[in-house]
Coordinates of C-alpha atoms and ligand atoms in Angstrom, one line a residue:
Chain A
M1036 CA 73.5 80.8 130.5
T1037 CA 76.2 79.1 130.6
F1038 CA 79.3 80.9 129.9
F1039 CA 81.5 77.9 129.9
A1040 CA 81.6 74.6 130.6
V1041 CA 83.4 70.5 129.9
R1042 CA 80.9 68.2 131.1
H1043 CA 82.1 64.2 131.1
L1044 CA 85.0 64.9 128.8
T1045 CA 86.9 61.9 128.3
M1046 CA 90.0 61.8 126.2
A1047 CA 91.3 58.7 125.6
F1048 CA 95.1 57.5 123.1
G1049 CA 94.8 53.9 122.3
G1050 CA 94.2 52.4 126.0
L1051 CA 95.6 55.8 128.0
K1052 CA 92.4 58.0 129.4
A1053 CA 94.6 61.3 129.4
A1054 CA 90.9 63.1 130.5
D1055 CA 89.1 60.5 132.1
A1056 CA 85.5 62.6 132.2
V1057 CA 86.3 66.0 132.8
S1058 CA 83.8 68.5 134.2
F1059 CA 83.5 71.8 135.0
E1060 CA 81.8 75.0 134.7
I1061 CA 83.1 78.4 134.4
T1062 CA 81.2 81.9 135.3
K1063 CA 81.8 85.3 133.6
G1064 CA 84.5 87.4 134.5
E1065 CA 86.5 84.9 137.4
I1066 CA 89.9 82.9 137.3
Y1067 CA 89.9 79.4 137.0
A1068 CA 92.6 77.1 137.7
I1069 CA 93.5 73.8 136.9
I1070 CA 96.2 71.8 138.6
G1071 CA 97.8 68.5 138.9
P1072 CA 100.8 66.4 139.2
N1073 CA 102.9 66.3 135.7
G1074 CA 100.4 64.0 133.5
A1075 CA 97.9 64.9 135.1
G1076 CA 96.0 65.9 131.2
K1077 CA 95.7 69.4 131.9
T1078 CA 97.2 70.3 128.2
T1079 CA 95.1 67.4 127.1
V1080 CA 92.2 69.1 128.2
F1081 CA 93.1 72.4 126.6
N1082 CA 93.5 71.5 123.6
C1083 CA 90.5 69.3 123.4
I1084 CA 88.7 73.2 124.4
N1085 CA 91.0 74.4 121.2
G1086 CA 89.4 71.4 118.6
I1087 CA 93.5 70.3 118.5
Y1088 CA 92.5 67.4 119.9
P1089 CA 89.1 65.7 119.1
P1090 CA 87.4 64.5 122.2
T1091 CA 85.9 60.6 123.0
E1092 CA 83.5 61.8 124.3
G1093 CA 81.5 64.8 126.4
S1094 CA 80.7 68.1 125.4
I1095 CA 82.6 71.5 125.7
I1096 CA 80.1 74.7 126.2
F1097 CA 80.7 78.3 124.9
K1098 CA 78.0 81.0 125.2
D1099 CA 75.2 77.6 125.7
R1100 CA 76.9 76.7 122.7
N1101 CA 78.6 73.7 122.3
I1102 CA 81.8 73.6 120.4
R1103 CA 83.2 70.5 120.8
G1104 CA 84.2 69.3 116.7
L1105 CA 84.6 72.9 115.9
S1106 CA 88.4 73.3 114.1
P1107 CA 91.3 75.3 116.5
D1108 CA 90.4 78.2 113.6
R1109 CA 86.5 78.0 114.6
V1110 CA 87.0 77.9 117.9
A1111 CA 89.3 80.8 117.8
K1112 CA 86.8 82.6 116.3
A1113 CA 84.2 81.7 119.0
G1114 CA 86.1 84.1 121.1
I1115 CA 88.6 81.8 122.7
A1116 CA 93.1 82.5 122.9
R1117 CA 95.2 80.6 124.8
T1118 CA 99.1 80.2 125.4
F1119 CA 101.4 77.0 125.0
Q1120 CA 103.3 74.7 127.8
N1121 CA 105.6 74.5 125.1
I1122 CA 106.5 78.5 123.6
E1123 CA 104.9 78.0 119.8
L1124 CA 106.1 81.0 118.7
F1125 CA 106.7 81.9 115.2
S1126 CA 110.0 82.1 115.7
N1127 CA 111.3 84.0 112.7
M1128 CA 109.3 86.5 112.8
N1129 CA 109.8 89.5 115.3
T1130 CA 107.6 90.5 118.2
M1131 CA 105.5 92.6 116.5
E1132 CA 104.2 90.5 113.2
N1133 CA 103.5 87.5 116.0
I1134 CA 101.4 89.6 117.9
M1135 CA 100.1 90.7 114.8
L1136 CA 99.1 87.7 114.3
G1137 CA 96.9 87.5 117.0
R1138 CA 94.3 91.0 114.8
H1139 CA 94.5 87.5 112.3
L1140 CA 90.6 87.9 112.5
F1141 CA 89.5 91.1 112.8
M1142 CA 91.6 92.1 109.0
K1143 CA 89.9 91.6 106.1
T1144 CA 92.8 92.1 104.1
G1145 CA 92.7 89.2 101.1
L1146 CA 94.8 88.5 98.5
F1147 CA 94.7 90.6 96.5
R1148 CA 93.4 94.1 98.8
G1149 CA 97.1 93.0 100.6
G1150 CA 98.9 91.6 97.2
L1151 CA 97.5 95.9 95.3
M1152 CA 98.0 97.7 98.7
W1153 CA 99.5 100.8 97.1
G1154 CA 100.1 103.5 99.9
K1155 CA 99.0 104.3 103.3
K1156 CA 95.8 105.5 101.7
S1157 CA 94.8 102.3 100.5
F1158 CA 92.6 99.5 102.3
A1159 CA 95.3 97.1 103.6
G1160 CA 97.8 100.0 104.5
K1161 CA 94.9 101.5 106.2
E1162 CA 94.4 98.6 108.1
E1163 CA 97.9 97.4 108.6
I1164 CA 98.4 100.6 110.4
E1165 CA 95.5 100.5 112.5
N1166 CA 95.9 97.0 114.0
R1167 CA 99.9 97.9 114.3
R1168 CA 98.7 100.6 116.8
R1169 CA 96.6 97.9 118.8
V1170 CA 99.6 96.0 119.0
E1171 CA 101.7 98.9 120.3
E1172 CA 98.9 99.4 122.7
I1173 CA 99.7 95.6 124.2
I1174 CA 103.5 96.1 123.8
D1175 CA 103.3 98.5 125.6
L1176 CA 101.3 97.2 128.2
L1177 CA 103.5 94.1 128.3
E1178 CA 106.4 96.3 128.7
L1179 CA 107.8 94.6 125.1
Q1180 CA 109.2 97.7 123.6
T1181 CA 113.1 96.7 123.6
Y1182 CA 112.1 93.4 121.7
R1183 CA 109.2 94.8 119.4
N1184 CA 111.1 94.6 116.1
K1185 CA 113.9 91.3 117.8
F1186 CA 112.9 87.9 115.9
V1187 CA 111.8 86.1 118.9
G1188 CA 113.5 82.7 118.0
A1189 CA 116.5 84.4 119.8
L1190 CA 114.6 86.2 122.8
P1191 CA 115.2 84.4 126.5
Y1192 CA 112.5 82.3 127.4
G1193 CA 110.4 84.6 129.5
I1194 CA 110.0 87.1 126.8
Q1195 CA 109.0 84.5 124.6
K1196 CA 106.0 83.6 127.0
K1197 CA 105.5 87.2 127.6
I1198 CA 105.2 87.2 123.8
E1199 CA 102.9 84.4 123.8
L1200 CA 100.2 86.1 126.3
G1201 CA 100.3 89.4 124.0
R1202 CA 99.6 87.5 120.9
A1203 CA 96.5 86.0 122.5
L1204 CA 95.5 89.4 124.2
A1205 CA 95.6 90.6 120.5
A1206 CA 92.8 88.6 119.6
E1207 CA 90.4 90.0 122.2
P1208 CA 89.5 86.8 123.5
E1209 CA 86.5 86.8 125.7
L1210 CA 87.9 83.3 127.3
L1211 CA 91.7 83.2 127.9
L1212 CA 93.4 79.7 128.6
L1213 CA 97.1 80.0 129.7
D1214 CA 98.8 76.7 129.9
E1215 CA 101.6 77.3 132.3
P1216 CA 102.4 80.8 131.8
C1217 CA 105.1 81.2 135.0
A1218 CA 107.1 78.2 134.2
G1219 CA 110.4 78.6 133.5
M1220 CA 110.7 81.8 134.9
N1221 CA 112.1 83.7 137.6
A1222 CA 110.5 85.2 140.8
E1223 CA 110.4 88.1 139.8
E1224 CA 109.2 87.5 135.6
K1225 CA 106.3 85.8 137.7
Q1226 CA 105.0 88.2 139.9
D1227 CA 104.9 90.3 136.8
V1228 CA 102.8 87.6 135.2
V1229 CA 100.5 87.6 138.3
F1230 CA 99.9 91.9 138.0
W1231 CA 98.9 91.2 134.3
I1232 CA 96.4 88.4 134.9
K1233 CA 94.9 90.5 137.3
D1234 CA 95.0 93.5 134.6
I1235 CA 93.9 91.1 132.5
Q1236 CA 90.4 90.4 134.2
D1237 CA 89.9 93.9 136.1
M1238 CA 90.9 95.8 133.2
L1239 CA 90.3 93.7 129.7
G1240 CA 86.9 92.0 131.3
I1241 CA 88.9 88.6 130.1
T1242 CA 87.9 85.0 131.7
I1243 CA 90.9 83.6 132.7
L1244 CA 91.6 79.5 132.4
L1245 CA 94.5 78.6 133.8
I1246 CA 97.2 75.7 134.1
E1247 CA 99.9 76.7 136.7
H1248 CA 102.5 74.3 138.5
D1249 CA 103.3 77.3 141.0
M1250 CA 101.1 76.4 144.0
H1251 CA 101.5 80.2 145.7
M1252 CA 100.5 81.8 142.4
V1253 CA 97.5 79.1 142.2
M1254 CA 96.5 79.9 145.3
D1255 CA 96.9 83.3 144.8
I1256 CA 94.8 84.7 141.9
S1257 CA 92.5 82.0 141.1
D1258 CA 88.7 81.7 142.1
R1259 CA 88.4 78.4 142.1
I1260 CA 90.2 75.5 141.2
L1261 CA 90.3 71.9 139.4
A1262 CA 92.5 69.1 140.4
L1263 CA 93.3 66.8 138.6
N1264 CA 95.2 63.2 139.0
F1265 CA 95.6 60.8 136.4
G1266 CA 93.2 62.4 134.1
R1267 CA 90.2 62.2 136.8
P1268 CA 89.4 64.9 138.8
I1269 CA 90.0 64.6 142.6
A1270 CA 88.9 68.3 143.8
E1271 CA 87.2 71.0 143.0
G1272 CA 86.4 74.3 144.9
S1273 CA 88.2 77.7 146.4
P1274 CA 91.6 77.5 146.9
A1275 CA 91.3 76.9 150.5
E1276 CA 89.0 73.4 149.9
V1277 CA 91.6 72.3 146.9
S1278 CA 94.7 72.5 148.8
A1279 CA 93.3 71.0 151.7
H1280 CA 91.6 68.4 150.2
P1281 CA 93.6 64.9 150.9
E1282 CA 93.5 63.5 147.6
V1283 CA 94.9 66.9 146.1
L1284 CA 97.5 66.6 149.3
A1285 CA 98.6 62.4 148.4
A1286 CA 98.6 63.5 144.7
Y1287 CA 101.0 66.3 145.0
L1288 CA 103.3 64.7 148.2
G1289 CA 103.4 62.0 145.8
T1290 CA 105.7 63.2 143.5
E1291 CA 109.2 65.2 143.7
E1292 CA 108.1 68.2 143.8
A1293 CA 107.6 68.9 147.3
G1294 CA 108.5 72.2 147.1
D1295 CA 105.5 72.3 144.8
A1296 CA 102.9 71.3 147.8
P1297 CA 100.3 73.3 148.2
A1298 CA 100.2 72.3 152.1
S1299 CA 103.1 75.1 152.2
A1300 CA 100.9 77.5 150.1
G1301 CA 98.8 78.6 152.8
A1302 CA 101.6 79.8 155.2
G1303 CA 104.1 80.4 152.1
R1304 CA 104.9 83.8 150.8
R1305 CA 102.7 85.0 148.7
P1306 CA 103.3 87.0 145.7
A1307 CA 101.3 90.3 146.5
Chain B
M1311 CA 113.0 103.4 123.6
D1312 CA 111.5 103.1 120.3
M1313 CA 109.1 106.1 119.4
K1314 CA 107.0 105.1 116.3
R1315 CA 105.7 107.4 114.3
S1316 CA 104.2 106.1 112.0
Y1317 CA 103.5 102.1 111.5
Y1318 CA 103.3 102.2 108.3
E1319 CA 107.3 102.6 108.2
D1320 CA 107.1 98.5 108.5
I1321 CA 106.0 97.5 105.4
R1322 CA 106.3 101.1 103.4
L1323 CA 107.6 100.0 100.0
F1324 CA 110.5 102.6 100.2
P1325 CA 111.4 103.0 103.9
S1326 CA 113.9 105.6 102.9
C1327 CA 115.7 107.8 100.2
V1328 CA 118.3 105.0 99.6
T1329 CA 115.5 102.5 98.1
V1330 CA 113.7 105.3 96.2
F1331 CA 117.2 105.7 95.0
W1332 CA 118.3 102.0 94.1
A1333 CA 115.0 101.8 92.3
V1334 CA 115.1 104.1 90.1
V1335 CA 118.9 103.3 89.0
L1336 CA 117.2 100.1 89.1
L1337 CA 114.5 101.3 86.6
A1338 CA 116.4 103.2 84.4
F1339 CA 118.5 100.1 83.8
L1340 CA 116.1 98.3 83.2
L1341 CA 114.7 101.0 80.5
A1342 CA 117.9 101.0 79.3
Y1343 CA 119.2 97.4 78.9
P1344 CA 118.0 96.5 75.7
F1345 CA 120.1 99.6 73.8
L1346 CA 122.9 98.4 76.0
F1347 CA 123.6 94.9 75.3
K1348 CA 123.6 92.6 72.9
N1349 CA 120.6 90.3 71.0
Y1350 CA 121.8 87.0 73.6
Y1351 CA 121.5 89.2 76.5
V1352 CA 118.2 90.7 75.8
Y1353 CA 116.7 87.0 75.9
M1354 CA 119.4 86.3 78.6
A1355 CA 117.5 88.6 80.3
N1356 CA 114.1 87.5 79.5
Y1357 CA 114.5 84.2 80.2
I1358 CA 115.6 85.3 83.4
A1359 CA 112.9 87.4 84.4
I1360 CA 110.4 84.2 83.5
N1361 CA 112.7 82.2 86.3
I1362 CA 112.3 84.9 88.5
I1363 CA 108.8 84.6 88.1
V1364 CA 108.4 80.9 88.7
V1365 CA 110.8 81.2 91.6
V1366 CA 108.7 84.5 93.6
G1367 CA 105.6 82.3 92.9
L1368 CA 107.6 79.1 94.4
N1369 CA 109.0 81.0 97.2
L1370 CA 105.8 82.3 98.5
L1371 CA 105.0 78.2 98.9
V1372 CA 108.1 77.0 99.9
G1373 CA 109.6 79.3 101.6
Y1374 CA 106.7 81.0 103.6
T1375 CA 104.0 78.6 104.3
G1376 CA 106.6 76.0 104.3
Q1377 CA 104.9 73.1 101.8
I1378 CA 107.7 71.3 99.5
S1379 CA 106.6 71.3 95.5
L1380 CA 108.8 69.4 93.5
G1381 CA 106.2 69.2 90.6
H1382 CA 106.5 73.2 89.4
A1383 CA 107.1 72.2 85.8
G1384 CA 104.2 70.8 85.7
F1385 CA 102.2 74.6 86.3
Y1386 CA 104.6 75.9 83.5
A1387 CA 103.7 73.3 81.5
I1388 CA 100.3 74.0 82.0
G1389 CA 100.2 77.8 81.6
A1390 CA 102.5 77.5 78.7
Y1391 CA 100.4 75.2 77.0
A1392 CA 97.1 76.9 77.9
T1393 CA 98.4 79.9 76.6
I1394 CA 99.4 78.9 73.2
T1395 CA 96.1 76.8 73.0
L1396 CA 93.8 80.1 73.8
M1397 CA 95.2 81.8 71.6
S1398 CA 95.4 79.5 68.9
L1399 CA 92.2 77.8 69.3
A1400 CA 89.8 79.9 71.3
G1401 CA 91.5 83.2 69.5
F1402 CA 92.0 84.9 72.3
P1403 CA 94.3 88.1 73.0
F1404 CA 97.7 87.6 74.3
L1405 CA 97.2 89.1 77.6
A1406 CA 93.9 87.5 78.4
A1407 CA 95.3 84.7 77.6
L1408 CA 98.2 84.8 79.6
I1409 CA 95.7 85.8 82.7
C1410 CA 92.8 82.2 82.0
A1411 CA 96.6 80.2 81.8
G1412 CA 97.5 81.5 85.3
L1413 CA 94.1 80.9 86.5
I1414 CA 93.9 77.4 85.6
A1415 CA 97.5 76.9 86.5
A1416 CA 96.0 78.0 89.9
A1417 CA 93.2 75.9 89.8
F1418 CA 95.7 72.9 89.2
G1419 CA 97.5 74.4 92.4
F1420 CA 94.6 74.3 94.5
L1421 CA 93.4 70.6 93.4
L1422 CA 96.9 69.4 93.9
G1423 CA 97.1 71.7 97.8
L1424 CA 94.1 69.6 98.8
P1425 CA 96.4 66.2 99.2
A1426 CA 98.8 68.3 100.5
L1427 CA 96.8 69.3 103.6
R1428 CA 97.4 65.6 104.6
L1429 CA 101.0 65.2 103.5
E1430 CA 104.3 66.4 105.0
G1431 CA 107.6 66.8 104.2
P1432 CA 109.1 63.9 102.0
Y1433 CA 105.6 62.8 101.5
L1434 CA 104.7 66.1 99.4
A1435 CA 107.5 66.3 97.5
I1436 CA 107.0 62.8 96.5
A1437 CA 102.8 63.7 95.8
T1438 CA 104.2 66.8 93.5
L1439 CA 107.1 65.5 92.2
G1440 CA 104.4 62.7 90.6
F1441 CA 102.0 65.6 90.0
G1442 CA 104.9 67.3 87.7
V1443 CA 105.9 64.2 86.4
T1444 CA 102.3 63.3 85.4
I1445 CA 101.2 66.3 84.0
T1446 CA 104.0 66.4 81.3
T1447 CA 103.4 63.0 80.5
I1448 CA 99.3 63.6 79.5
I1449 CA 100.3 66.6 77.4
G1450 CA 102.7 64.4 75.3
R1451 CA 99.7 62.4 74.8
I1452 CA 97.3 65.0 74.1
E1453 CA 96.6 65.0 70.0
M1454 CA 95.0 68.5 70.0
L1455 CA 98.3 69.9 72.0
G1456 CA 100.8 68.5 69.4
G1457 CA 101.6 65.8 71.6
R1458 CA 105.3 64.0 72.1
Q1459 CA 105.8 67.1 68.4
G1460 CA 105.2 70.0 70.4
L1461 CA 102.9 73.5 69.6
H1462 CA 104.4 76.3 68.2
A1463 CA 103.4 79.4 69.6
P1464 CA 101.3 81.6 67.1
D1465 CA 102.5 85.4 65.9
L1466 CA 102.3 88.0 69.1
V1467 CA 100.0 91.0 68.7
I1468 CA 99.7 93.3 71.6
M1469 CA 97.4 96.3 71.3
G1470 CA 98.1 96.0 67.6
Y1471 CA 102.0 96.1 68.1
P1472 CA 103.8 92.9 66.5
L1473 CA 106.5 91.5 69.0
D1474 CA 108.3 89.0 67.2
T1475 CA 112.1 89.6 68.8
D1476 CA 113.7 89.2 72.0
R1477 CA 113.7 93.1 72.3
Q1478 CA 110.2 93.7 71.5
F1479 CA 109.0 91.1 74.0
Y1480 CA 111.4 92.2 76.9
Y1481 CA 109.6 95.1 77.7
L1482 CA 106.1 93.2 78.2
V1483 CA 108.0 90.3 80.4
M1484 CA 109.9 93.5 82.4
I1485 CA 106.4 95.0 83.1
I1486 CA 105.1 91.5 84.2
T1487 CA 108.1 90.4 86.5
V1488 CA 108.2 93.9 88.1
L1489 CA 104.0 93.7 88.9
L1490 CA 104.6 90.1 90.2
V1491 CA 107.0 90.5 92.2
L1492 CA 106.0 93.8 93.9
F1493 CA 102.5 91.8 94.4
A1494 CA 104.4 89.0 96.0
R1495 CA 106.3 91.2 98.4
N1496 CA 102.9 93.2 99.3
V1497 CA 101.1 89.7 100.2
T1498 CA 104.5 88.7 102.7
K1499 CA 103.6 91.8 104.4
T1500 CA 100.1 91.3 104.9
K1501 CA 97.8 89.9 106.8
V1502 CA 98.1 86.2 103.9
G1503 CA 101.7 86.4 104.4
R1504 CA 101.8 86.8 107.7
A1505 CA 98.9 83.4 108.0
F1506 CA 101.8 81.8 105.2
I1507 CA 104.8 82.2 107.7
A1508 CA 102.1 81.5 110.2
I1509 CA 101.7 77.7 109.3
R1510 CA 105.0 77.4 108.6
D1511 CA 106.9 78.3 111.7
A1512 CA 104.1 76.7 114.4
H1513 CA 100.9 75.6 112.8
I1514 CA 99.1 74.4 116.0
A1515 CA 99.3 77.7 117.0
A1516 CA 98.4 79.7 114.0
E1517 CA 95.4 77.6 114.4
T1518 CA 94.4 78.2 117.3
M1519 CA 94.9 82.3 116.6
G1520 CA 92.1 82.0 113.7
V1521 CA 94.3 80.7 111.1
N1522 CA 92.5 78.4 108.2
L1523 CA 94.5 75.6 107.4
V1524 CA 93.0 74.8 104.2
L1525 CA 92.1 78.0 103.1
Y1526 CA 95.7 79.4 103.3
K1527 CA 97.4 75.8 102.6
T1528 CA 95.3 75.5 99.4
M1529 CA 95.4 79.8 98.2
A1530 CA 99.5 79.5 98.9
F1531 CA 99.3 76.6 96.2
A1532 CA 97.2 77.8 93.9
L1533 CA 99.1 81.8 94.1
S1534 CA 102.3 79.8 93.6
A1535 CA 101.0 77.9 91.0
F1536 CA 100.0 81.3 89.1
Y1537 CA 103.1 82.4 88.9
A1538 CA 104.4 79.5 87.9
G1539 CA 101.3 79.5 84.4
V1540 CA 101.7 83.4 83.8
A1541 CA 105.6 82.5 83.8
G1542 CA 105.1 79.5 81.4
G1543 CA 102.7 81.7 79.2
L1544 CA 105.2 83.9 78.9
Y1545 CA 108.4 81.3 78.7
A1546 CA 106.2 79.7 75.1
F1547 CA 107.0 82.9 73.9
V1548 CA 110.7 83.6 74.5
L1549 CA 111.0 79.5 73.1
R1550 CA 108.2 80.1 70.1
F1551 CA 108.2 76.8 70.4
I1552 CA 107.4 73.9 73.3
E1553 CA 107.1 70.5 73.8
P1554 CA 106.7 68.1 76.9
G1555 CA 110.9 67.5 76.8
L1556 CA 111.2 70.8 78.7
F1557 CA 109.0 70.3 81.9
S1558 CA 110.9 67.7 83.0
L1559 CA 111.1 66.9 86.3
F1560 CA 114.9 68.2 86.4
L1561 CA 112.8 71.7 85.5
S1562 CA 111.0 71.4 88.6
V1563 CA 114.6 70.6 91.0
F1564 CA 115.9 73.7 89.2
F1565 CA 113.3 76.0 90.0
L1566 CA 113.7 74.8 93.9
T1567 CA 117.2 74.7 93.7
M1568 CA 117.4 78.9 92.3
A1569 CA 114.7 79.3 95.6
V1570 CA 117.0 77.7 98.0
A1571 CA 120.2 79.2 97.2
G1572 CA 118.6 82.6 96.4
G1573 CA 117.7 81.7 100.6
L1574 CA 113.9 80.9 101.3
G1575 CA 111.8 82.9 103.1
S1576 CA 112.6 86.7 101.6
V1577 CA 111.3 88.3 98.3
M1578 CA 114.9 89.8 97.1
G1579 CA 116.3 86.2 98.2
P1580 CA 114.6 84.0 95.0
I1581 CA 115.2 87.0 92.6
A1582 CA 118.8 86.8 93.3
G1583 CA 119.1 82.9 93.5
A1584 CA 117.4 83.5 89.9
I1585 CA 119.8 86.1 88.2
V1586 CA 122.7 84.0 89.2
L1587 CA 121.5 80.2 88.5
S1588 CA 120.0 81.3 85.7
F1589 CA 123.3 83.0 84.3
L1590 CA 125.2 80.2 85.3
D1591 CA 123.3 77.4 83.6
L1592 CA 122.8 79.7 80.3
Q1593 CA 126.3 80.6 80.6
L1594 CA 128.0 77.0 81.9
R1595 CA 126.5 75.0 78.8
N1596 CA 128.7 77.0 76.7
I1597 CA 132.3 76.5 79.2
L1598 CA 134.1 74.1 76.7
S1599 CA 134.6 77.0 74.7
I1600 CA 135.8 79.9 76.9
P1601 CA 139.5 79.8 76.5
Y1602 CA 141.6 78.1 78.8
V1603 CA 139.3 77.1 80.8
G1604 CA 137.8 74.8 78.2
D1605 CA 141.1 73.8 76.7
W1606 CA 141.9 72.6 80.8
L1607 CA 138.8 70.3 81.5
R1608 CA 139.1 69.0 78.4
H1609 CA 142.4 68.1 79.0
L1610 CA 141.5 67.2 82.8
S1611 CA 138.5 65.0 81.2
A1612 CA 140.4 63.0 78.8
S1613 CA 143.4 62.1 81.3
Y1614 CA 141.3 60.9 83.9
F1615 CA 138.0 60.5 83.0
S1616 CA 136.3 59.4 79.7
L1617 CA 135.8 62.3 76.9
T1618 CA 132.3 61.9 76.0
G1619 CA 131.3 62.8 80.1
V1620 CA 133.5 66.1 78.9
S1621 CA 129.4 67.4 77.7
N1622 CA 128.3 66.9 81.5
I1623 CA 131.3 69.8 82.8
Q1624 CA 128.4 72.2 83.1
F1625 CA 126.1 69.9 85.9
I1626 CA 129.3 68.8 87.4
V1627 CA 130.9 72.5 87.6
F1628 CA 126.5 73.7 88.2
G1629 CA 126.7 71.4 91.5
A1630 CA 130.1 72.5 92.5
I1631 CA 129.0 76.7 92.7
L1632 CA 126.0 75.3 94.5
I1633 CA 127.2 73.3 97.7
A1634 CA 130.0 76.3 97.7
I1635 CA 126.9 78.9 98.2
M1636 CA 125.7 76.5 100.9
L1637 CA 128.5 75.9 102.6
F1638 CA 129.6 79.4 102.3
E1639 CA 126.4 81.5 103.2
P1640 CA 123.4 78.3 104.8
L1641 CA 120.8 81.3 104.3
G1642 CA 121.6 81.7 100.9
L1643 CA 122.6 84.8 98.4
Y1644 CA 119.9 86.5 100.7
G1645 CA 122.2 86.2 103.7
L1646 CA 125.5 87.4 102.0
W1647 CA 123.6 90.3 100.7
I1648 CA 122.6 90.8 104.2
R1649 CA 125.5 90.9 105.9
T1650 CA 127.1 93.3 102.9
K1651 CA 124.0 96.1 103.3
K1652 CA 125.2 95.6 107.3
Y1653 CA 128.8 96.5 105.9
W1654 CA 127.9 99.3 103.3
K1655 CA 124.3 100.4 105.7
T1656 CA 123.2 103.6 103.4
W1657 CA 126.3 103.9 101.3
P1658 CA 126.2 106.4 98.7
F1659 CA 124.3 108.7 101.1
Ligands
ADP2160 N1 99.2 63.3 121.7 C1 99.2 62.3 122.8 N2 99.2 60.7 122.3 C2 99.1 60.3 123.3 N3 99.0 60.8 124.4 C3 98.9 61.8 124.8 C4 99.1 62.7 123.5 N4 98.8 63.8 124.5 C5 99.1 63.5 125.8 N5 99.1 62.1 125.9 C6 99.1 61.6 127.3 O1 98.5 62.0 128.3 C7 99.1 62.1 129.4 C8 98.5 63.9 130.1 O2 99.2 64.7 129.1 P1 98.9 66.2 129.2 O3 97.7 66.5 129.5 O4 100.3 66.6 128.1 O5 99.7 66.1 130.9 P2 99.6 67.7 131.8 O6 100.3 68.7 131.2 O7 98.8 67.6 133.4 O8 101.0 67.5 133.1 C9 100.4 61.8 129.6 O9 100.2 60.5 130.1 C10 100.6 62.1 128.4 O10 101.4 61.1 127.6
MG2161 MG1 101.0 70.2 130.1

């Protein structure tokens, strides 16, 4: 069985091929990372998987089924959740309600049962309580208790990223897409995220597809890595293989982000 | 740390004894109201309650789902005409006609929601505006609906009881208003309401969490139209005579104004907006007969403006009050309420 595979995925915006014949396959239970300089097409690949962009060519296989062309809500229903590079939270809801949105697909309360909710014994009342309890577990896991009833719009960036992670987890996905989960975080927060990602993989058994800029982190937690440049895959394999690949080195040294250069990853400090 | 005993606490209707107390006070006041006030004020209460229904429904669409509508007078008209027609031509009893009228309006709301899936902001505003204007124009040309002449409402009898005065109609209007407000409130606290807000705040994220945009956007339109339709049906019996001119673009704008001035995105805000602005709307019509103020305005107009302009003074005062509300508190009356509530906390306990 193919758990997840992208085959010859191409996404063209006018003349620009943001993703150009990208192919990779993920086995169930692993952490797979996509790296590459800014503008390499990483987020574009995610957007195609989610059904936000219609791919120009190629197929996206999830559990032996081609999900290319499904609308984003159908992709979610199939079992794929995600977080965004530029936070996409519901800024006028509090933390609890934001994560409750992750429970959307599990809830059956419609307009009538919701509108006629009468007390905690009603169908809608019971369902709310049950799902809020589930969300509370996620709040505990991510240590978000302090922010539970706060509107998310005004919360610190790192906290917002965590809430987004919580919302995606609430959907109990089989495949979780994380678009730069550590971007804009300080060292301590990054460390926390690394732990959680490992926990999510170990304890919840969720397969993770990750985009990350911080090379130390990517090298540390990923089982396999795909490197993109100008929309094209330039290397694929284990962290050691990819970080030693000449084209990857060139692509990274070619950008200003010398600090992120994979060459330093092997020798550099690693999060636990 | 925040210990949670019951997760129902976040969504319950009466989170504390204080709210129960105020709900009882409000209910007692609503019950006693027709005995405390003159006929005109009972008529006014009916008018305000009907506006509350429209604005609460409109707010589900505009405030919660983030879709603008400048066409709600159209749904209101559909509700008014459908109720009367179903009663006088098809012999429906009033409540059945009212519910059917709401559903007919909802069907139109659903249809208007379809193009709205592809339109945003100003484009949606124009599309809905076009809808509202078209509906009244079409109604004005249908002979069966009275054309430009208008329609008279038939006699109103509910389970054998005739309701011919404002006082008798009052209780029916209030029951329907309270039920519809509670329904809307519950919707906003459960799955559907959360999906609405999610669409407003970040529709792409909402979709990737499993919210079906087509379903929920059209649902918001239909639900909102249902409220306007039911309100229109009631309005027909407050006036007892309807004609297309009543359902102008100005009315759509007025509905939207009440929602915005009250504070979008809450249930209480639009209610406050509907009460204050409907009250002002009725009272300012008589502004020139207020002692001193009326004379002063007449004098002002005679010395600086044209004398004929004075008849529009109500709109100018109305506009000035609106600007003041929005300047003073951009969140509308609801923002004001939140601040007051913080100040008083749990008074009187
Ligand atoms: N919706 C879009 N329309 C046009 N160009 C786009 C769009 N989305 C992404 N691109 C372009 O595609 C390229 C890859 O972008 P992206 O996938 O966001 O890169 P990355 O996430 O790797 O930094 C960029 O050149 C970007 O400008
Ligand atoms: Mg990106």
